[in-house]
XYZ file of N, CA and C in Angstrom:
285
model
N 23.114 136.448 140.198
C 21.769 136.147 140.327
C 21.385 135.348 141.670
N 20.284 135.816 142.096
C 19.751 135.066 143.403
C 18.493 134.499 142.953
N 18.045 133.329 143.793
C 17.010 132.453 143.724
C 15.963 132.818 144.641
N 14.609 132.938 144.075
C 13.622 133.188 144.951
C 12.454 132.279 144.819
N 11.835 131.856 145.982
C 10.563 131.028 145.916
C 9.430 132.168 146.015
N 8.550 132.120 145.097
C 7.428 132.935 145.132
C 6.147 132.439 145.198
N 5.425 132.455 146.182
C 4.056 131.971 146.425
C 3.168 132.925 146.166
N 2.139 132.688 145.555
C 1.074 133.662 145.053
C -0.411 133.084 144.988
N -1.413 133.578 145.551
C -2.638 133.100 145.465
C -3.700 134.052 145.543
N -4.970 133.698 144.936
C -5.886 134.699 144.923
C -7.079 134.247 144.059
N -7.980 134.988 143.514
C -9.145 134.490 142.743
C -8.610 134.385 141.420
N -8.968 133.250 140.630
C -8.363 132.948 139.429
C -9.117 133.889 138.502
N -8.494 134.288 137.290
C -9.046 135.102 136.283
C -7.978 135.044 135.031
N -8.637 135.122 134.061
C -7.907 135.242 132.574
C -6.692 136.217 132.707
N -5.403 135.955 132.325
C -4.446 136.652 132.338
C -3.558 136.774 133.545
N -3.950 136.117 134.582
C -3.200 136.277 135.816
C -1.647 135.800 135.925
N -1.761 134.681 135.205
C -0.239 134.194 135.097
C 0.588 134.878 134.229
N 0.176 135.495 133.160
C 0.774 136.470 132.248
C 1.345 137.700 132.995
N 0.288 138.280 133.860
C 0.706 139.526 134.692
C 1.936 139.141 135.596
N 1.741 137.889 136.413
C 2.864 137.575 137.264
C 4.259 137.361 136.270
N 4.260 136.611 135.215
C 5.415 136.261 134.477
C 6.073 137.640 133.838
N 5.173 138.764 133.471
C 5.666 139.836 132.858
C 6.447 140.623 133.932
N 5.994 140.433 135.189
C 6.764 141.223 136.238
C 8.052 140.662 136.304
N 8.098 139.304 136.232
C 9.590 138.920 136.594
C 10.491 139.109 135.365
N 9.688 138.962 133.971
C 10.267 139.398 132.835
C 11.052 140.693 132.852
N 10.228 141.663 133.228
C 10.626 143.131 133.288
C 11.813 143.576 134.105
N 11.907 142.656 135.401
C 13.060 142.749 136.263
C 14.132 141.953 135.937
N 14.168 141.336 134.513
C 15.268 140.577 133.914
C 15.496 139.210 134.771
N 14.345 138.778 135.183
C 14.163 137.432 135.922
C 13.948 136.487 134.999
N 14.120 135.248 135.535
C 13.598 133.941 134.814
C 13.004 133.098 135.568
N 11.856 132.516 134.992
C 11.178 131.461 135.932
C 11.716 130.080 135.642
N 12.423 129.468 136.682
C 12.955 128.087 136.416
C 12.075 127.002 136.617
N 11.201 127.061 137.519
C 10.270 125.990 137.789
C 8.877 126.698 138.369
N 7.773 125.997 138.160
C 6.553 126.634 138.742
C 5.635 125.251 138.803
N 4.596 125.578 139.814
C 3.521 124.672 139.938
C 2.281 125.503 140.102
N 1.235 125.318 139.336
C -0.133 126.007 139.541
C -1.211 125.123 139.882
N -2.021 125.553 140.720
C -3.338 124.716 140.871
C -4.525 125.798 140.998
N -5.695 125.180 140.815
C -6.924 125.870 140.754
C -7.915 125.142 141.656
N -8.547 125.537 142.743
C -9.275 124.944 143.499
C -10.668 125.924 143.498
N -11.882 125.369 142.716
C -12.984 126.067 142.730
C -12.618 127.455 142.012
N -12.700 128.541 142.718
C -12.440 129.924 142.155
C -11.097 130.314 142.454
N -10.353 129.679 143.366
C -9.146 130.126 143.821
C -7.989 129.543 143.032
N -7.046 130.329 143.002
C -5.700 130.035 142.132
C -4.376 130.156 143.013
N -3.452 129.152 142.851
C -2.158 129.280 143.643
C -1.207 128.856 142.663
N -0.122 129.617 142.939
C 1.051 129.403 142.147
C 2.400 129.389 143.034
N 3.416 128.538 143.034
C 4.662 128.677 143.575
C 5.620 128.289 142.465
N 6.581 129.269 142.288
C 7.462 129.273 141.485
C 8.983 129.443 142.064
N 10.015 129.045 141.403
C 11.226 129.193 141.529
C 12.040 130.049 140.532
N 12.331 131.335 140.918
C 12.762 132.294 139.810
C 14.086 132.648 140.261
N 14.964 133.272 139.215
C 16.217 133.620 139.577
C 16.051 135.121 139.064
N 16.803 136.021 139.686
C 16.676 137.476 139.340
C 18.044 138.245 139.689
N 18.268 139.385 139.049
C 19.369 140.012 139.338
C 19.591 140.382 140.736
N 20.828 140.107 141.221
C 21.153 140.513 142.735
C 20.766 141.852 143.050
N 20.678 142.902 141.941
C 20.433 144.213 142.429
C 18.799 144.509 142.775
N 18.082 143.638 142.313
C 16.580 143.786 142.891
C 16.328 143.164 144.013
N 15.744 144.047 144.965
C 15.547 143.517 146.140
C 14.181 142.797 146.277
N 14.080 141.984 147.316
C 12.875 141.187 147.579
C 11.714 142.070 147.760
N 12.017 143.248 148.329
C 10.903 144.194 148.619
C 10.317 144.848 147.492
N 11.263 145.029 146.334
C 10.711 145.548 145.103
C 9.907 144.724 144.277
N 10.332 143.524 144.146
C 9.591 142.385 143.641
C 8.320 142.100 144.311
N 8.197 142.064 145.660
C 7.179 141.836 146.335
C 6.126 142.893 146.335
N 6.558 144.136 146.191
C 5.571 145.217 146.017
C 5.028 145.343 144.651
N 5.978 144.803 143.621
C 5.218 144.911 142.345
C 4.178 143.645 142.069
N 4.613 142.580 142.643
C 3.613 141.469 142.580
C 2.379 141.599 143.409
N 2.546 142.188 144.551
C 1.325 142.407 145.480
C 0.380 143.618 144.817
N 0.830 144.396 143.888
C 0.094 145.386 143.168
C -0.898 144.778 142.225
N -0.812 143.398 141.815
C -1.710 142.878 141.159
C -3.053 142.514 141.809
N -4.152 142.991 141.145
C -5.496 142.891 141.915
C -5.783 141.660 142.360
N -6.361 141.496 143.470
C -6.814 140.273 144.228
C -5.854 139.284 144.278
N -4.525 139.537 144.483
C -3.603 138.549 144.732
C -2.595 138.942 145.765
N -2.322 137.857 146.609
C -1.535 138.035 147.775
C -0.185 137.107 147.453
N 0.913 137.802 147.632
C 2.182 137.237 147.293
C 3.125 137.283 148.499
N 3.875 136.021 148.546
C 5.008 136.019 149.574
C 6.311 135.804 148.742
N 7.328 136.362 149.018
C 8.753 136.062 148.416
C 9.688 135.710 149.174
N 10.581 134.774 148.989
C 11.560 134.259 149.947
C 12.889 133.971 149.271
N 13.990 134.615 149.493
C 15.281 134.279 148.958
C 15.704 132.852 149.562
N 16.289 131.974 148.492
C 16.652 130.589 148.729
C 17.865 130.290 148.260
N 18.794 129.481 148.722
C 20.348 129.515 148.212
C 20.101 129.038 146.814
N 21.252 129.552 146.077
C 21.308 129.612 144.640
C 21.069 128.177 144.085
N 20.696 128.031 142.819
C 20.433 126.606 142.185
C 21.816 126.331 141.912
N 21.996 125.020 142.222
C 23.489 124.416 141.922
C 23.305 123.713 140.609
N 24.202 124.114 139.675
C 24.410 123.462 138.361
C 25.696 122.690 138.142
N 25.549 121.792 137.451
C 26.894 121.189 137.102
C 27.076 121.188 135.668
N 28.411 121.351 135.257
C 28.954 121.610 134.058
C 28.716 120.123 133.234
N 29.203 119.086 134.004
C 29.218 117.935 133.394
C 28.135 116.962 134.101
N 26.825 117.135 133.755
C 25.924 116.221 134.452
C 26.187 114.683 134.008
N 25.665 113.841 135.116
C 26.013 112.206 134.925
C 25.133 112.019 133.587
N 25.956 111.245 132.910
C 25.520 110.583 131.803
C 25.040 109.160 131.802
N 23.894 108.718 131.159
C 23.686 107.312 131.191
C 23.709 106.729 129.804
N 24.180 105.514 129.792
C 24.111 104.684 128.664
C 23.337 103.505 128.939
N 22.459 103.479 128.112
C 21.352 102.457 128.103
C 21.594 101.475 126.777
N 21.812 100.165 127.109
C 22.173 99.326 126.193
C 21.048 98.221 126.161
N 20.212 98.008 125.103
C 19.119 97.037 125.117
C 19.645 96.116 123.959
N 19.575 94.609 124.470
C 19.697 93.830 123.403
C 18.335 92.945 123.363
N 18.261 92.316 122.015
C 17.064 91.496 122.078
C 17.078 90.404 120.910
C-alpha cells in the first residue's frame, strides 16, 4: 500500500464527498483521515488515503479530476507508521 495526500476543491454540491469516496473505494483504497471545509459556495477537502501500490498517481488523479467542477491534486507521501504495541496508559483516580 502507498499513502497519498489528496487535495480537492471546487463548488460545493450535494453528493460531492460521495463521488470522491466512491473513486477511492473502487480503486480498493481506504480513507485514513480527512478534513473538509466550506466557505460560501466553495468546498475543499484534504485527505490521507492508502491505496494499492499498483494504482498510479496519474490514474487516481485522472479519475478524481473527471468529477465536474472539481480540481484535484494528488501527492504520494511516506507510508503511515503503525505500531503493533501502542503505548498504553493507566489512569488511577482516588477520592
